[in-house]
Coordinates of C-alpha atoms and ligand atoms in Angstrom, one line a residue:
X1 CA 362.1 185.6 256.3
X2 CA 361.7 182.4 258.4
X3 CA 359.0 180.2 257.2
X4 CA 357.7 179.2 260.5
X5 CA 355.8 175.8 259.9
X6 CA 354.0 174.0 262.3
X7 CA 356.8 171.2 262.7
X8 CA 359.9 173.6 263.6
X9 CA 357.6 174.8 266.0
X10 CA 357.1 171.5 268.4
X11 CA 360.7 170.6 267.2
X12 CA 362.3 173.6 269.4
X13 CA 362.5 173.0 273.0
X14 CA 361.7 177.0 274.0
X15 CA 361.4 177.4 277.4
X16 CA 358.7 179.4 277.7
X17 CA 355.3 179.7 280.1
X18 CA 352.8 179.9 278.0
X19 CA 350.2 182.2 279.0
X20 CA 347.7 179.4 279.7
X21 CA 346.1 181.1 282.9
X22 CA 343.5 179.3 284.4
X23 CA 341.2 182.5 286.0
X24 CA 339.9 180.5 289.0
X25 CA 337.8 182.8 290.7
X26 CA 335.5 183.2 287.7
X27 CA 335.1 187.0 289.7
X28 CA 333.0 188.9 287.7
X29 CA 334.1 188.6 283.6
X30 CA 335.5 185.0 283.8
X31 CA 334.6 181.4 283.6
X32 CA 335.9 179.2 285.8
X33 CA 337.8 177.4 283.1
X34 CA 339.5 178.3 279.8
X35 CA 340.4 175.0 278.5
X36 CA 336.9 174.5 276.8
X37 CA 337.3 176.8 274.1
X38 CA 338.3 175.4 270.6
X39 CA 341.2 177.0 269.0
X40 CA 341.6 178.0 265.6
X41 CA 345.0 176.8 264.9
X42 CA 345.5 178.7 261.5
X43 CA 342.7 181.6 261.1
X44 CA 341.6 183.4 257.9
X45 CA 341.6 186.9 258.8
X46 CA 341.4 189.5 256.4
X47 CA 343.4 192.2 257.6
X48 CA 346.3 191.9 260.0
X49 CA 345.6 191.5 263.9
X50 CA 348.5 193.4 265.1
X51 CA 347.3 197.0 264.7
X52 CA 348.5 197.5 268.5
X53 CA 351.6 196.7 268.3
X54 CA 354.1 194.7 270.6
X55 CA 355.7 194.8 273.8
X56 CA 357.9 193.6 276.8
X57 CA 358.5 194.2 280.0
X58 CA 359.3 193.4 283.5
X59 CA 363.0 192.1 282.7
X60 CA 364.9 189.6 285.0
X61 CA 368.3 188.4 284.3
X62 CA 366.6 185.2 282.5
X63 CA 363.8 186.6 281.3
X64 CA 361.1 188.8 280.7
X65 CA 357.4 188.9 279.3
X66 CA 356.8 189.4 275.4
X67 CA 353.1 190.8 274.7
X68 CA 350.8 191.5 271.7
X69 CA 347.1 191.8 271.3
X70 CA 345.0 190.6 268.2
X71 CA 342.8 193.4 266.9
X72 CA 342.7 193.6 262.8
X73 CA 339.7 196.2 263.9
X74 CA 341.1 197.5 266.8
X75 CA 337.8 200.0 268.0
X76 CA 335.8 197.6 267.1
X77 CA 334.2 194.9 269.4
X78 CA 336.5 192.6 270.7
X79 CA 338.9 194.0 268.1
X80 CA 337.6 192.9 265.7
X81 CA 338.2 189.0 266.5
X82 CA 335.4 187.4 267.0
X83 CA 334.4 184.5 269.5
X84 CA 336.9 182.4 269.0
X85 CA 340.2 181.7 270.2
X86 CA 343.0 181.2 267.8
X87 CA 346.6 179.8 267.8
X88 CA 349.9 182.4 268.1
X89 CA 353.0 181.5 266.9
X90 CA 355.8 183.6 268.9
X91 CA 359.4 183.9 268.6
X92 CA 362.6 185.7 270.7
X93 CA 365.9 185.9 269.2
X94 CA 370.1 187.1 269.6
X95 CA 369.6 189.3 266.1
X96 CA 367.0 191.3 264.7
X97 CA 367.0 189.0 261.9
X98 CA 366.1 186.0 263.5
X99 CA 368.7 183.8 262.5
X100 CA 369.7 182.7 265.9
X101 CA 366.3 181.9 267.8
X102 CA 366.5 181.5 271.6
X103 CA 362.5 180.7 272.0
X104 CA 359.3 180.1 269.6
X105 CA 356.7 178.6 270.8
X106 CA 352.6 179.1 270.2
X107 CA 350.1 180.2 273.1
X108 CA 346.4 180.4 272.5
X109 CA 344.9 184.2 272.4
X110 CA 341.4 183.9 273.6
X111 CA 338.4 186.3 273.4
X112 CA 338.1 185.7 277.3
X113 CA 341.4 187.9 277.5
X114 CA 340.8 190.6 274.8
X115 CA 343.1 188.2 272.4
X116 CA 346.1 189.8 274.3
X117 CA 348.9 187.2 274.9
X118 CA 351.7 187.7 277.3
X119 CA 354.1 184.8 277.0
X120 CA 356.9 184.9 279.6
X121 CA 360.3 183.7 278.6
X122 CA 363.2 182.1 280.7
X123 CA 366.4 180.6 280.4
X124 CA 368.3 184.2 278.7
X125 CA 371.3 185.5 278.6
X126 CA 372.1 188.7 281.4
X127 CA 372.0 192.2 280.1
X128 CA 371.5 191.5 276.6
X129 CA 369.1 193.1 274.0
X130 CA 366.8 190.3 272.0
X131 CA 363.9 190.7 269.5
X132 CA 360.9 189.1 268.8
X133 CA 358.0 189.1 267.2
X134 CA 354.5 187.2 266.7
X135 CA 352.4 185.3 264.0
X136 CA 349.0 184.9 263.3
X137 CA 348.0 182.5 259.7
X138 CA 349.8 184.8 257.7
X139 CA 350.1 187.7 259.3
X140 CA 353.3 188.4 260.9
X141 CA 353.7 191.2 263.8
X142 CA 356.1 194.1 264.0
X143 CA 359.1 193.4 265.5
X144 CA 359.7 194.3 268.8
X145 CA 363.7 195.0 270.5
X146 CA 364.1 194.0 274.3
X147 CA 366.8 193.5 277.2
X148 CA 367.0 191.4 280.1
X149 CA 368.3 192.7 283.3
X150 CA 371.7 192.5 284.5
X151 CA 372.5 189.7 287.3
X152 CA 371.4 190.8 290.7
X153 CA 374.9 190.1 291.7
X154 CA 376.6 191.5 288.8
X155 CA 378.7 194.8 289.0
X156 CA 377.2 197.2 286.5
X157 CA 379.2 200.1 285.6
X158 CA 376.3 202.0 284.4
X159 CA 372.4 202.2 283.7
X160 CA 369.8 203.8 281.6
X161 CA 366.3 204.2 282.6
X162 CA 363.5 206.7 281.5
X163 CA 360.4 207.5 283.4
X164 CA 357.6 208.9 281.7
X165 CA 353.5 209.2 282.7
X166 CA 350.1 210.8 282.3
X167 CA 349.3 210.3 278.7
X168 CA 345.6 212.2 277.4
X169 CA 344.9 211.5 274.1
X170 CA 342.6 214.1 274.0
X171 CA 345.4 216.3 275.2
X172 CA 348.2 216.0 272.4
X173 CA 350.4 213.8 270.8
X174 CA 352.4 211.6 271.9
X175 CA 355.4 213.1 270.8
X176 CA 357.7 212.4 273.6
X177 CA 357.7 208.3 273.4
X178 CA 358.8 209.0 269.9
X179 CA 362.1 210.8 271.0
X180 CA 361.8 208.4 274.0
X181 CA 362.1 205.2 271.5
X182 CA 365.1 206.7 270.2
X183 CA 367.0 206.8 273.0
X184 CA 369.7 204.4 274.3
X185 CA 367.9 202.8 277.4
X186 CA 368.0 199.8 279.8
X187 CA 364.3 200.0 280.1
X188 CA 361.5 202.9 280.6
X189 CA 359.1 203.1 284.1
X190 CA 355.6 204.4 282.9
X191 CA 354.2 205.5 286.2
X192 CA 350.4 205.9 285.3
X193 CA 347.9 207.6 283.8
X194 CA 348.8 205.4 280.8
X195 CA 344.9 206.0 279.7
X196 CA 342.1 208.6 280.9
X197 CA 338.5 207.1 281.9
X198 CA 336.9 210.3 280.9
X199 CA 334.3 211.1 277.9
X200 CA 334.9 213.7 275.6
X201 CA 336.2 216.9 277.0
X202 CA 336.0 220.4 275.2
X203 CA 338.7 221.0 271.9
X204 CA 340.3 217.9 272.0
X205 CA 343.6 218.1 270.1
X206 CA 342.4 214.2 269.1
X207 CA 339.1 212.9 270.1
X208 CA 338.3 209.7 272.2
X209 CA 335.4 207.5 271.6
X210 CA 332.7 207.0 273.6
X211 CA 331.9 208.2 276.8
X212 CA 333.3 207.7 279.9
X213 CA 334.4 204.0 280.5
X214 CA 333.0 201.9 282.6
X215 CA 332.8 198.6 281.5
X216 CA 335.6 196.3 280.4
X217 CA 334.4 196.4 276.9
X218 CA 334.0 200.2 276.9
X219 CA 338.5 199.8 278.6
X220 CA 339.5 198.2 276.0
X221 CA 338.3 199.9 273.4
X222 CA 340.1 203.1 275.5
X223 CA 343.3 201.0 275.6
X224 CA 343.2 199.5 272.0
X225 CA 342.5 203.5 270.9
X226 CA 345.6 204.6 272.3
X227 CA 347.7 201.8 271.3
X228 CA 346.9 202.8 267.7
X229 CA 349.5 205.6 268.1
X230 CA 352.4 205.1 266.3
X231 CA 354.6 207.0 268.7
X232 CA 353.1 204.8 271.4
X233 CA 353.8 201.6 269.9
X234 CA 357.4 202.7 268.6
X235 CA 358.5 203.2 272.2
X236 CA 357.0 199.6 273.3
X237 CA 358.9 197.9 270.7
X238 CA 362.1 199.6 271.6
X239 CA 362.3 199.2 274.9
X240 CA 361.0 196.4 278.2
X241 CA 358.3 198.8 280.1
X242 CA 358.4 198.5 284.1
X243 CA 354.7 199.8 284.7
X244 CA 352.7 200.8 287.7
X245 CA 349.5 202.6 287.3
X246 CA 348.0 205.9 288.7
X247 CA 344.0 207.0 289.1
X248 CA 343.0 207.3 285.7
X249 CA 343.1 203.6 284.7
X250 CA 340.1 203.4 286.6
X251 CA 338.7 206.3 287.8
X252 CA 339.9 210.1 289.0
X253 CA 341.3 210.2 292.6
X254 CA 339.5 206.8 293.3
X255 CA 341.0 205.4 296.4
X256 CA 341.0 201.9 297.4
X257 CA 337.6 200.6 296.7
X258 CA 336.2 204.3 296.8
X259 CA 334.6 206.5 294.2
X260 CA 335.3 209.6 293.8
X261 CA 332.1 210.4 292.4
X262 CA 330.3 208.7 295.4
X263 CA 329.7 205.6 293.4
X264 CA 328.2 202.9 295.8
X265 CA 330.8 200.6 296.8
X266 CA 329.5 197.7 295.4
X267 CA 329.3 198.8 291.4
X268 CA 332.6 200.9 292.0
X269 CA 334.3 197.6 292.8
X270 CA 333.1 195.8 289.5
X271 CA 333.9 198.9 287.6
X272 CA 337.5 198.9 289.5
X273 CA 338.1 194.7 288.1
X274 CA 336.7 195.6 285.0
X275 CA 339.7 198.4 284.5
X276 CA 342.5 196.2 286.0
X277 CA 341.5 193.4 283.8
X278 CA 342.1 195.7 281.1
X279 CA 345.4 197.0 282.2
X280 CA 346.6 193.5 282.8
X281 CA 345.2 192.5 278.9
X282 CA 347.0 195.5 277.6
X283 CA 350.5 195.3 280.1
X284 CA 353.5 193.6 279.2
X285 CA 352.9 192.2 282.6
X286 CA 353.7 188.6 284.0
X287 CA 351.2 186.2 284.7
X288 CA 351.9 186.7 288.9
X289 CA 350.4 190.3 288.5
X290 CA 346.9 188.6 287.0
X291 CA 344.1 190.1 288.7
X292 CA 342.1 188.3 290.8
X293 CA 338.6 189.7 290.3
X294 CA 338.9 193.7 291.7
X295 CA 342.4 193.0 293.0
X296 CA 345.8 192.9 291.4
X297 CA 349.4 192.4 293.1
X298 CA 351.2 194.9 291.3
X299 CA 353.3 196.2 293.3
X300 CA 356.7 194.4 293.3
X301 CA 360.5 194.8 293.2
X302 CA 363.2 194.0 290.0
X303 CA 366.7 194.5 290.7
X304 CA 369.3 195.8 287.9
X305 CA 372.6 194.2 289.5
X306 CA 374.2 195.8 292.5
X307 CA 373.9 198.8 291.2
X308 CA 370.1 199.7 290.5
X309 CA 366.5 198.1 292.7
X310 CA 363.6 198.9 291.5
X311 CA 360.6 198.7 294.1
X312 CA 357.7 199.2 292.0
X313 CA 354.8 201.0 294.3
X314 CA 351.0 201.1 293.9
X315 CA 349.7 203.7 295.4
X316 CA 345.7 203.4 294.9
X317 CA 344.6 200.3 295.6
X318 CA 344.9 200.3 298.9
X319 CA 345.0 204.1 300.0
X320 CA 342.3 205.8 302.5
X321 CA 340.2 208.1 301.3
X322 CA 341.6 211.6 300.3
X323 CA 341.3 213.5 303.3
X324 CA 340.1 217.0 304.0
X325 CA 337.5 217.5 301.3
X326 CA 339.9 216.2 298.9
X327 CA 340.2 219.7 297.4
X328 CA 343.8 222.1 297.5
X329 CA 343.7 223.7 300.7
X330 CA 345.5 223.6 304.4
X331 CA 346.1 220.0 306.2
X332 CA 343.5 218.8 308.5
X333 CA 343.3 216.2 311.5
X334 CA 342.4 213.5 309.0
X335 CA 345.4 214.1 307.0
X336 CA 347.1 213.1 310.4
X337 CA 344.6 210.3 311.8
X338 CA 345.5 207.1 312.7
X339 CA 345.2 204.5 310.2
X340 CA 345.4 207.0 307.1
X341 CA 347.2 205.5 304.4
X342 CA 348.8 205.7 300.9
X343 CA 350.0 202.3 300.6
X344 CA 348.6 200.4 303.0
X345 CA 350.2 198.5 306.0
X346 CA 351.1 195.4 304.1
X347 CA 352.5 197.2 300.7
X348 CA 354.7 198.8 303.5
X349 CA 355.9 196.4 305.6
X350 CA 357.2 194.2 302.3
X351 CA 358.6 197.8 301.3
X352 CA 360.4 198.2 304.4
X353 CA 361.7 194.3 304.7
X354 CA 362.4 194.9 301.0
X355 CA 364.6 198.1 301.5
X356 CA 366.5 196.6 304.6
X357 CA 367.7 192.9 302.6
X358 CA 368.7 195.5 299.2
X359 CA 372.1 195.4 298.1
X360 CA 371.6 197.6 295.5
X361 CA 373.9 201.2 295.6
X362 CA 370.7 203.1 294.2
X363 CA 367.1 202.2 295.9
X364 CA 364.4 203.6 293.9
X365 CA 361.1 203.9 294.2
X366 CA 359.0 204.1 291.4
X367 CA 355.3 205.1 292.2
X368 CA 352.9 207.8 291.4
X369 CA 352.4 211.2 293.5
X370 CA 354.8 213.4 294.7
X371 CA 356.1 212.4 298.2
X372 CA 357.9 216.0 299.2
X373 CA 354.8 218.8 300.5
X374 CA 354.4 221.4 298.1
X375 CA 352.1 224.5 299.2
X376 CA 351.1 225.1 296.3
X377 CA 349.4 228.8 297.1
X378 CA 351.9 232.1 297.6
X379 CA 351.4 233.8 300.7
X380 CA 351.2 232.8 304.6
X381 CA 348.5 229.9 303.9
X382 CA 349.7 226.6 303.8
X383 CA 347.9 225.1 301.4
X384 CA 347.8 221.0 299.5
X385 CA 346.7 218.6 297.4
X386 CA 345.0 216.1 299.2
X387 CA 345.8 213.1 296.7
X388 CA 349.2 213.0 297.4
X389 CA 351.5 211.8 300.4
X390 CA 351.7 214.5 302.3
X391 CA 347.8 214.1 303.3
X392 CA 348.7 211.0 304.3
X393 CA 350.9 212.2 307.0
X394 CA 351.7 208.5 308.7
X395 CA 353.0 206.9 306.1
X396 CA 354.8 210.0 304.6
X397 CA 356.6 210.2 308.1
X398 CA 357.0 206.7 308.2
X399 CA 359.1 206.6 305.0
X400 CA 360.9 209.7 305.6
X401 CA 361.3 208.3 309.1
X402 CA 362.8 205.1 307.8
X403 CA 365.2 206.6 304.9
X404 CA 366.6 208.4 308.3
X405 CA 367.0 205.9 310.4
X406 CA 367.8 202.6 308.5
X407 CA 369.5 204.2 305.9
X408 CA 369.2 202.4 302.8
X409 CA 371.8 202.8 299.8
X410 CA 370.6 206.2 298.5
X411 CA 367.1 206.4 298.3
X412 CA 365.7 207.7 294.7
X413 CA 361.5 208.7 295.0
X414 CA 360.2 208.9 291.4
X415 CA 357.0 209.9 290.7
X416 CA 354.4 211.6 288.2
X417 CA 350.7 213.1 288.0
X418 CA 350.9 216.5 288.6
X419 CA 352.0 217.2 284.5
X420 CA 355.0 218.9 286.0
X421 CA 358.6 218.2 286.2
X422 CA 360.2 218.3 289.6
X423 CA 362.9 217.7 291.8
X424 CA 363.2 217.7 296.0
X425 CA 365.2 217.1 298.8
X426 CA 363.7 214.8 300.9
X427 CA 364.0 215.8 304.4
X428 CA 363.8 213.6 307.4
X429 CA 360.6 215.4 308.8
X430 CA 358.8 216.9 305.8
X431 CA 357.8 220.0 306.7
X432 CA 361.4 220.8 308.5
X433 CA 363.6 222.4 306.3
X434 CA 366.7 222.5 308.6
X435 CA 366.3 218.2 309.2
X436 CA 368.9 216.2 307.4
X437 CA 368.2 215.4 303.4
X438 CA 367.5 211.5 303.5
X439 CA 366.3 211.6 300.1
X440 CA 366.1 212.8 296.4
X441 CA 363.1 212.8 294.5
X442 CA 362.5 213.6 290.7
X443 CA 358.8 214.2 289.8
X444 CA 358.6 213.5 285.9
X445 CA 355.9 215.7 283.7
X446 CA 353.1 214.7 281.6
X447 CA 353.8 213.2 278.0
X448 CA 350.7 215.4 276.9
X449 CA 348.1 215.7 279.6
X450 CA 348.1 219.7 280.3
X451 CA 348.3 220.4 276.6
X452 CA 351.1 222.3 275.4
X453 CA 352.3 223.4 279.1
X454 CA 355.2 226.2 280.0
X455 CA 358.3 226.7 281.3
X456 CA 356.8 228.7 284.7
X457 CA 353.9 230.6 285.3
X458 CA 354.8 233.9 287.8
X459 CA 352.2 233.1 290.1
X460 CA 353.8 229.5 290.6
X461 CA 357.2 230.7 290.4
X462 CA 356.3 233.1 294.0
X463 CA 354.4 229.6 295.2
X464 CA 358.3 227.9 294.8
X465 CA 360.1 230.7 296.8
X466 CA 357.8 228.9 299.4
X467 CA 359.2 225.7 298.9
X468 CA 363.0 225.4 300.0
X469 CA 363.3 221.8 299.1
X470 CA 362.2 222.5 295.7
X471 CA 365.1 222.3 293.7
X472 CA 363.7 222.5 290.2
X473 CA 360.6 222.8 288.5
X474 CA 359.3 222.8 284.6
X475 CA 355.8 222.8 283.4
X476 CA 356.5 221.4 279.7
X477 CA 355.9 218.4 278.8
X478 CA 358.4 215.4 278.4
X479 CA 360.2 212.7 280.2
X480 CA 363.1 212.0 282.4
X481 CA 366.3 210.2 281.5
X482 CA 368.4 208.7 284.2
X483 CA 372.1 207.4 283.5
X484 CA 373.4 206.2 286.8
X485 CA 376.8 204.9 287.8
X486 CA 379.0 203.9 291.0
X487 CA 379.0 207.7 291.4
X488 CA 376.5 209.6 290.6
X489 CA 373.0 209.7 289.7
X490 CA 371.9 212.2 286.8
X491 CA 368.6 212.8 285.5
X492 CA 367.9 215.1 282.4
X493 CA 364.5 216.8 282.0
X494 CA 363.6 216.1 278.5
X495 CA 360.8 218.7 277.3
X496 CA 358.7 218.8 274.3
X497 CA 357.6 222.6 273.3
X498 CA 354.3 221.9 272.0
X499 CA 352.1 218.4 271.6
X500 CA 349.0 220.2 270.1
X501 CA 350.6 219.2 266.6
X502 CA 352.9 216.8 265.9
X503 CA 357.0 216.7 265.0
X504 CA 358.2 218.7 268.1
X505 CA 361.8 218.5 268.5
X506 CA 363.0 217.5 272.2
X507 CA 365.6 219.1 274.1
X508 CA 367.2 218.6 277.8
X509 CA 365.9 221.4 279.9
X510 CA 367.8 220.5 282.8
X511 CA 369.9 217.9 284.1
X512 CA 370.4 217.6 288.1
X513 CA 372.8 215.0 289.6
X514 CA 372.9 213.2 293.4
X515 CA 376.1 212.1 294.4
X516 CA 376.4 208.6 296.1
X517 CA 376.6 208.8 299.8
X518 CA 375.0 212.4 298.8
X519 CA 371.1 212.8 299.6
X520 CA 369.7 215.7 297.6
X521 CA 369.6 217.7 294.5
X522 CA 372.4 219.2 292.9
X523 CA 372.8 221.2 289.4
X524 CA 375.2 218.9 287.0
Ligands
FE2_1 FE1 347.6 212.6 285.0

């Protein structure tokens, strides 16, 4: 083991941002300034601090974000840590035995910020795995395995990705990250629903603590609980995350700055920066998706070569309200009104400017709810959920309307939330079976939330028959594996048969392939 003393450390000319964020807004947790705070450059702590684990994410060609948060009692308050900020030593290297270092460096974990420290590094190698890990006084983290991004003008002959979302810990175990940790991947997408706000619901396969959050003490707690799982953090330290969130991080079906449980606007809003300060303090996010008070940029785009974009989507912040009652039933004029909206006119301009400059052979778009209608009743009523695009009609169109008509490089919707797996043909007008396919989209299931889950129920398989587009559907639990070259796109289903104990096996369920120049689904 390296003995990391206090001179190597200044010695070494790491290029690194350390996360030093200066919170200028002050909007509604943080003081204007940071700089203040003493730091406790070697702390005693009893126990170790890094009972949550490590993490990366968001890789560029050069770079990406390294993250741990310091918690030796990790449902504790504050973790555990105390008032004070203290001094962590961090370091990235070629080998997982750290005899060739590419970055060390220290950055200051502060109570202000949960003790979570995201510490971006630049100036790596393309396409390339590296490991890291952190220290506190004595205490030395796990270590964690990453990869940069190929680059964006490179080549690639092939890619590995993995989608997964929708993660109740009350629900089951988390069973599919561990077979999702073992696999050989570029990086995994978790599309939300990385935590549930709620309090304790009946027979919980594991129980949650405390009651419904709503504070940013009461989110990280939630956060810090599930990132006690071992399964959870073996997957974060084998693989860079690319995350977007769903509903639950802050609230169910909230839209924009609207309750669902008719909140009033302006404690909904507080409770809305309270949860995405907490997802940014438990992300392996970089310091440009920092929240500023109740808003967060987090929607953004990372390219993997010529071969792979990746526009990541956010899908909540800046929605209209559910339309129609919100409830499953038939389409009404508000589904269709002008001005509805899933991602807002801004989020889809940039997504539109964005998808007209892409070089990339595969455009994906990693968001949240399923873009394809699905009637979800049998029989002659048409029937949906209202919290997903097709009740916002205008921008569903308008994306459907622009795969059609500009035509960028095979266009790949990925989504979650509904605990099923999926996968459509995108059709140039939604509910027109016989318009041209403009689109694929794989809908990935739940890694627990619906319990133990099946194949198909009957009544659901008659609802399907309904639903032409619907190429293939599986109500298990899992994730989705994509390997994707010059050719071909394939995505295997991988399911889980039960999560209400632990040590399920995993198997492929299915695996569907689009062919470049192709739209839509085909069997492999
Ligand atoms: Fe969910």
């Amino acid at each position: 083991m390296i003995v990391l003393t206090r001179r190597r450390f200044l010695d070494h000319s790491a290029r690194a941002l350390a996360a030093a964020w200066a919170w200028t807004d002050g909007f509604p947790f943080e003081p204007a300034r940071l700089h203040a705070m003493p730091v406790q450059e070697r702390p005693q702590l009893a126990r170790s601090p890094f009972t949550l684990g490590v993490a990366s994410g968001d890789p560029s060609a050069d770079g990406l974000v390294i993250w741990t948060r310091l918690a030796p009692e990790p449902l504790a308050p504050g973790g555990g840590m105390g008032t004070e900020a203290v001094r962590v030593l961090y370091e990235l290297a070629e080998d997982d035995r750290f005899a060739r270092i590419r970055a060390r460096g220290t950055v200051e974990a502060s109570p202000l910020r949960a003790h979570a420290v995201h510490v971006e590094i630049e100036g790596l190698r393309p396409a390339r795995p590296y490991w890291y890990r952190f220290r506190v006084g004595s205490w030395e983290s796990p270590t964690g395995r990453t990869k940069t991004a190929p680059h964006p003008s490179a080549d690639v002959d092939r890619l590995r990705i993995a989608f997964a979302s929708c993660q109740s810990w009350e629900q089951g175990y988390f069973t599919a990250h561990r077979h999702l940790a073992q696999e050989d991947l570029d990086v995994v997408l978790h599309l939300g629903d990385y935590i549930y706000e709620y309090g304790p619901q009946e027979n919980p396969v594991r129980a949650v603590i405390g009651p419904e959050i709503t504070t940013l003490d009461a989110y990280r707690q939630r956060y810090a609980q599930y990132r006690t799982d071992p399964d959870l953090q073996a997957v974060h330290a084998a693989h860079p995350f690319v995350v977007t969130w769903d509903d639950h991080e802050v609230e169910n079906d909230y839209a924009n700055d609207h309750s669902n449980d008719g909140e009033a606007r302006e404690s909904f809003i507080r409770r809305r920066a309270a949860a995405y300060q907490a997802y940014f303090e438990h992300m392996p996010l970089r310091a440009v998706r920092r929240p500023r008070g109740p808003d967060m940029p987090l929607y953004r785009a990372l390219p993997f070569g010529r071969l792979v974009d990746l526009a990541v989507l956010d899908t909540r912040q800046y929605r209209t309200p559910q339309p129609c009652g919100n409830r499953i039933g038939p389409l009404c004029d508000d589904a269709r009104a002008v001005g509805a909206t899933i991602l807002g006119e801004r989020q889809r301009e940039w997504l539109f400017s964005h998808l007209d400059a892409s070089p990339a052979r595969w455009n994906v778009l990693a968001q949240q709810v399923m873009m394809a209608p699905l009637d979800v009743t049998a029989g002659a009523a048409l029937e949906y959920s209202m919290d997903k695009w097709t009740a916002y009609q205008p921008d569903q169109q308008a994306v459907l309307e622009f795969l059609a008509t500009r035509r960028p490089s095979n266009p790949i919707v990925l989504a979650g939330d509904i605990h099923s797996n999926f996968a459509n043909d995108l059709h140039a007008r939604a509910f027109e079976p016989a318009s041209p396919v403009v689109g694929s989209e794989f809908v990935g299931t739940s890694v627990t939330s619906g319990r133990d889950g099946t194949d198909i129920t009957p009544r659901f398989q008659a609802a399907l028959a309904e639903n032409p587009h619907v190429k293939f559907h599986n109500g298990q639990r899992g994730y989705v594996r994509c390997t994707i070259d010059r050719d071909r796109w394939t995505t295997d289903y991988r399911v889980v048969p039960f999560v209400s104990r632990p040590g399920a096996s995993v198997e492929t369920r299915a695996s569907l392939v689009v062919e470049n120049g192709r739209p839509g689904i085909h069997r492999a």
